[in-house]
Amino acid sequence: MKRVALVSSVLLLAVGAAQAGPMTLADTVTDTANSASDPTPTSWFLPPAIPPGYTPPWYRYANQDWGWNHAVSYLPDPSPCGSGVFSFVSGSLTVHAWGVNDDDPTLIYGDGVLLGSLLPQPPGFGNDWTTTTFLLSPAFLQSHLADGLLNVWMDIDSTLVGSGVILDWGHLIVDYQWDWECPAIPAPATIGLAGVGAGLVGWFKRRRYI
């Protein structure tokens, strides 16, 4: 009986090794919009060779609102059995701007949803660059980024004070993952071992009655 029990234990270990547990594949996609990828008149990002200033058309006022698009693509279902479940983890939209004043908020919308206002420059003489990051929740991403496209719109000088703003670039980051668990498929070596084990069990039983 000891020999039979030993063979059974080996078989159980071999079968257990062939089973695969839950798997997760995490990935990140990004897209940067600037003058190179979105030339005028599609958008009005400041070209790299031009310094910021009050020069049109880059410095724009309340009646010169404009927007741009971010496009990302996701990895297809990586599960070998086609059972992958896609989900968003987190995301962010970052905008680099010049000349934003605190008395005339410049509002940023994503697919028509207000994300917030651009960070104003520090108080003092002259204009400066600021970087504003808007966090995008998984629920927002599911509703607006499932198609891989985000339309961004900017409402310049929303209180009509009279100042303008320059944009340098916009950067979108999307973190997502695929989760799956496929049924265990014994490897060929495991199947062979199982056959050998069954034969040994039968052999031991026959010897027992001889």
Short mmCIF file of C-alpha atoms in Angstrom, two decimals:
data_model
loop_
_atom_site.label_atom_id
_atom_site.label_comp_id
_atom_site.label_asym_id
_atom_site.label_seq_id
_atom_site.Cartn_x
_atom_site.Cartn_y
_atom_site.Cartn_z
CA MET A 1 0.00 0.00 0.00
CA LYS A 2 2.87 2.37 0.61
CA ARG A 3 4.05 2.04 -2.95
CA VAL A 4 0.58 2.73 -4.32
CA ALA A 5 0.24 5.83 -2.14
CA LEU A 6 3.65 7.08 -3.32
CA VAL A 7 2.73 6.76 -6.98
CA SER A 8 -0.61 8.55 -6.37
CA SER A 9 1.23 11.46 -4.71
CA VAL A 10 3.55 11.84 -7.69
CA LEU A 11 0.59 11.88 -10.04
CA LEU A 12 -1.18 14.59 -8.03
CA LEU A 13 1.93 16.77 -8.01
CA ALA A 14 2.35 16.38 -11.75
CA VAL A 15 -1.27 17.28 -12.50
CA GLY A 16 -1.13 20.27 -10.12
CA ALA A 17 1.95 21.64 -11.91
CA ALA A 18 0.00 21.77 -15.20
CA GLN A 19 -2.73 24.01 -13.77
CA ALA A 20 -2.48 27.77 -14.37
CA GLY A 21 -3.81 30.26 -11.84
CA PRO A 22 -5.27 33.72 -12.53
CA MET A 23 -3.08 35.86 -14.79
CA THR A 24 -2.86 39.67 -15.10
CA LEU A 25 -1.15 41.68 -17.83
CA ALA A 26 -0.75 45.39 -17.00
CA ASP A 27 0.12 47.92 -19.69
CA THR A 28 0.37 51.70 -20.18
CA VAL A 29 -0.33 53.73 -23.32
CA THR A 30 0.54 57.38 -23.86
CA ASP A 31 -0.09 60.08 -26.44
CA THR A 32 1.47 63.55 -26.66
CA ALA A 33 -0.12 66.31 -28.69
CA ASN A 34 2.08 69.19 -29.85
CA SER A 35 2.82 71.27 -32.92
CA ALA A 36 4.55 68.33 -34.62
CA SER A 37 1.59 65.94 -34.44
CA ASP A 38 -1.17 68.56 -34.59
CA PRO A 39 -0.12 71.34 -36.98
CA THR A 40 -2.20 74.50 -37.34
CA PRO A 41 -4.99 75.19 -37.99
CA THR A 42 -6.01 71.90 -36.34
CA SER A 43 -4.51 73.12 -33.07
CA TRP A 44 -2.38 75.97 -31.79
CA PHE A 45 0.39 74.44 -29.72
CA LEU A 46 3.49 76.65 -29.61
CA PRO A 47 6.11 75.40 -32.12
CA PRO A 48 9.45 74.49 -30.49
CA ALA A 49 11.39 77.19 -32.34
CA ILE A 50 9.14 80.08 -31.20
CA PRO A 51 9.57 81.63 -27.70
CA PRO A 52 6.39 82.33 -25.69
CA GLY A 53 4.97 85.82 -25.89
CA TYR A 54 1.93 87.81 -26.93
CA THR A 55 2.40 86.90 -30.59
CA PRO A 56 -0.61 85.59 -32.52
CA PRO A 57 -1.79 83.03 -33.31
CA TRP A 58 -0.17 81.14 -30.40
CA TYR A 59 -1.27 83.51 -27.63
CA ARG A 60 -5.03 83.17 -27.77
CA TYR A 61 -7.95 84.91 -26.08
CA ALA A 62 -11.51 84.09 -24.96
CA ASN A 63 -12.95 84.22 -28.47
CA GLN A 64 -10.19 81.91 -29.78
CA ASP A 65 -10.95 78.70 -27.88
CA TRP A 66 -9.64 75.51 -29.45
CA GLY A 67 -9.13 71.82 -28.83
CA TRP A 68 -7.24 68.71 -29.84
CA ASN A 69 -7.51 64.92 -29.80
CA HIS A 70 -5.57 62.18 -28.03
CA ALA A 71 -5.61 58.69 -29.56
CA VAL A 72 -4.37 55.48 -27.88
CA SER A 73 -4.62 51.79 -28.74
CA TYR A 74 -4.71 48.82 -26.39
CA LEU A 75 -3.23 45.34 -26.61
CA PRO A 76 -5.74 42.70 -27.74
CA ASP A 77 -6.88 39.92 -25.43
CA PRO A 78 -3.64 38.05 -24.56
CA SER A 79 -5.31 35.05 -22.91
CA PRO A 80 -4.66 31.74 -24.72
CA CYS A 81 -8.29 30.69 -24.23
CA GLY A 82 -9.90 34.01 -25.22
CA SER A 83 -11.35 34.66 -21.77
CA GLY A 84 -9.52 37.93 -21.00
CA VAL A 85 -11.36 40.69 -19.11
CA PHE A 86 -10.25 44.25 -19.91
CA SER A 87 -10.35 46.99 -17.26
CA PHE A 88 -8.95 50.50 -16.75
CA VAL A 89 -6.70 51.15 -13.77
CA SER A 90 -5.92 54.89 -13.87
CA GLY A 91 -5.14 57.76 -16.20
CA SER A 92 -4.10 61.38 -16.40
CA LEU A 93 -4.08 64.33 -18.76
CA THR A 94 -1.22 66.83 -18.33
CA VAL A 95 -1.19 70.25 -19.98
CA HIS A 96 1.80 72.61 -20.18
CA ALA A 97 0.64 76.24 -20.46
CA TRP A 98 2.04 79.78 -20.36
CA GLY A 99 0.45 82.96 -19.01
CA VAL A 100 -2.46 81.45 -17.04
CA ASN A 101 -3.86 83.99 -14.57
CA ASP A 102 -5.83 83.16 -11.44
CA ASP A 103 -8.49 85.81 -12.19
CA ASP A 104 -9.42 84.29 -15.56
CA PRO A 105 -9.57 80.49 -15.27
CA THR A 106 -8.86 78.50 -18.41
CA LEU A 107 -11.08 75.42 -18.29
CA ILE A 108 -10.21 72.04 -19.77
CA TYR A 109 -12.87 69.56 -20.96
CA GLY A 110 -12.47 65.91 -21.93
CA ASP A 111 -15.22 64.61 -24.24
CA GLY A 112 -17.44 67.41 -22.95
CA VAL A 113 -16.79 66.67 -19.27
CA LEU A 114 -15.18 69.45 -17.23
CA LEU A 115 -11.85 68.19 -15.90
CA GLY A 116 -10.88 71.43 -14.12
CA SER A 117 -8.92 74.62 -14.72
CA LEU A 118 -5.29 75.14 -15.65
CA LEU A 119 -2.93 75.87 -12.78
CA PRO A 120 -2.25 79.65 -12.64
CA GLN A 121 1.28 80.96 -12.69
CA PRO A 122 2.85 82.25 -9.46
CA PRO A 123 1.98 85.87 -8.61
CA GLY A 124 4.48 88.46 -9.68
CA PHE A 125 5.72 90.35 -12.71
CA GLY A 126 5.67 88.58 -16.08
CA ASN A 127 4.26 85.33 -17.36
CA ASP A 128 5.59 81.84 -16.76
CA TRP A 129 4.97 78.18 -17.60
CA THR A 130 2.77 75.96 -15.44
CA THR A 131 2.05 72.22 -15.63
CA THR A 132 -1.41 70.96 -14.72
CA THR A 133 -2.30 67.29 -14.31
CA PHE A 134 -5.90 66.10 -14.32
CA LEU A 135 -6.43 62.63 -12.84
CA LEU A 136 -8.83 60.42 -14.82
CA SER A 137 -10.78 57.82 -12.86
CA PRO A 138 -11.39 54.27 -14.13
CA ALA A 139 -15.09 55.14 -14.49
CA PHE A 140 -14.26 58.16 -16.68
CA LEU A 141 -11.84 56.09 -18.76
CA GLN A 142 -14.43 53.36 -19.26
CA SER A 143 -17.00 55.91 -20.42
CA HIS A 144 -14.74 58.02 -22.64
CA LEU A 145 -11.56 56.11 -23.51
CA ALA A 146 -12.95 52.69 -24.39
CA ASP A 147 -12.85 53.77 -28.04
CA GLY A 148 -9.24 54.96 -27.63
CA LEU A 149 -10.05 58.60 -28.46
CA LEU A 150 -10.26 61.62 -26.12
CA ASN A 151 -11.40 64.99 -27.46
CA VAL A 152 -9.98 67.84 -25.37
CA TRP A 153 -11.44 71.35 -25.48
CA MET A 154 -10.11 74.51 -23.84
CA ASP A 155 -12.25 77.44 -22.67
CA ILE A 156 -9.77 80.35 -22.54
CA ASP A 157 -10.45 83.24 -20.14
CA SER A 158 -13.77 81.79 -18.97
CA THR A 159 -14.57 84.91 -16.92
CA LEU A 160 -13.82 87.26 -19.85
CA VAL A 161 -11.21 89.32 -18.00
CA GLY A 162 -9.28 89.85 -21.20
CA SER A 163 -6.04 87.88 -20.90
CA GLY A 164 -4.90 84.94 -23.01
CA VAL A 165 -2.87 81.76 -22.77
CA ILE A 166 -0.36 79.67 -24.73
CA LEU A 167 -0.24 75.88 -24.77
CA ASP A 168 2.99 73.96 -25.27
CA TRP A 169 1.76 70.35 -25.22
CA GLY A 170 -0.82 67.94 -23.82
CA HIS A 171 0.08 64.45 -22.59
CA LEU A 172 -2.37 61.58 -22.00
CA ILE A 173 -1.47 58.48 -19.95
CA VAL A 174 -3.79 55.46 -19.63
CA ASP A 175 -3.04 52.43 -17.42
CA TYR A 176 -5.10 49.31 -18.08
CA GLN A 177 -4.93 45.55 -17.59
CA TRP A 178 -6.14 42.20 -18.90
CA ASP A 179 -7.15 39.51 -16.38
CA TRP A 180 -7.85 35.89 -17.25
CA GLU A 181 -7.84 32.31 -16.00
CA CYS A 182 -7.89 29.42 -18.46
CA PRO A 183 -8.84 25.79 -17.67
CA ALA A 184 -5.85 23.60 -16.87
CA ILE A 185 -4.60 21.56 -19.82
CA PRO A 186 -2.23 18.74 -18.83
CA ALA A 187 1.08 18.88 -20.63
CA PRO A 188 2.00 15.89 -22.85
CA ALA A 189 4.65 14.80 -20.34
CA THR A 190 2.05 14.84 -17.57
CA ILE A 191 -0.33 12.69 -19.60
CA GLY A 192 2.45 10.17 -20.19
CA LEU A 193 3.33 10.15 -16.50
CA ALA A 194 -0.29 9.57 -15.60
CA GLY A 195 -0.40 6.57 -17.90
CA VAL A 196 2.75 5.14 -16.38
CA GLY A 197 1.39 5.71 -12.90
CA ALA A 198 -1.88 3.96 -13.71
CA GLY A 199 0.07 1.02 -15.07
CA LEU A 200 2.16 0.82 -11.93
CA VAL A 201 -0.92 0.91 -9.75
CA GLY A 202 -2.38 -2.00 -11.69
CA TRP A 203 0.88 -3.90 -11.48
CA PHE A 204 1.07 -3.48 -7.71
CA LYS A 205 -2.50 -4.68 -7.36
CA ARG A 206 -1.81 -7.77 -9.48
CA ARG A 207 1.28 -8.64 -7.43
CA ARG A 208 -0.76 -8.31 -4.31
CA TYR A 209 -3.06 -11.16 -5.39
CA ILE A 210 -0.41 -13.44 -6.87
#
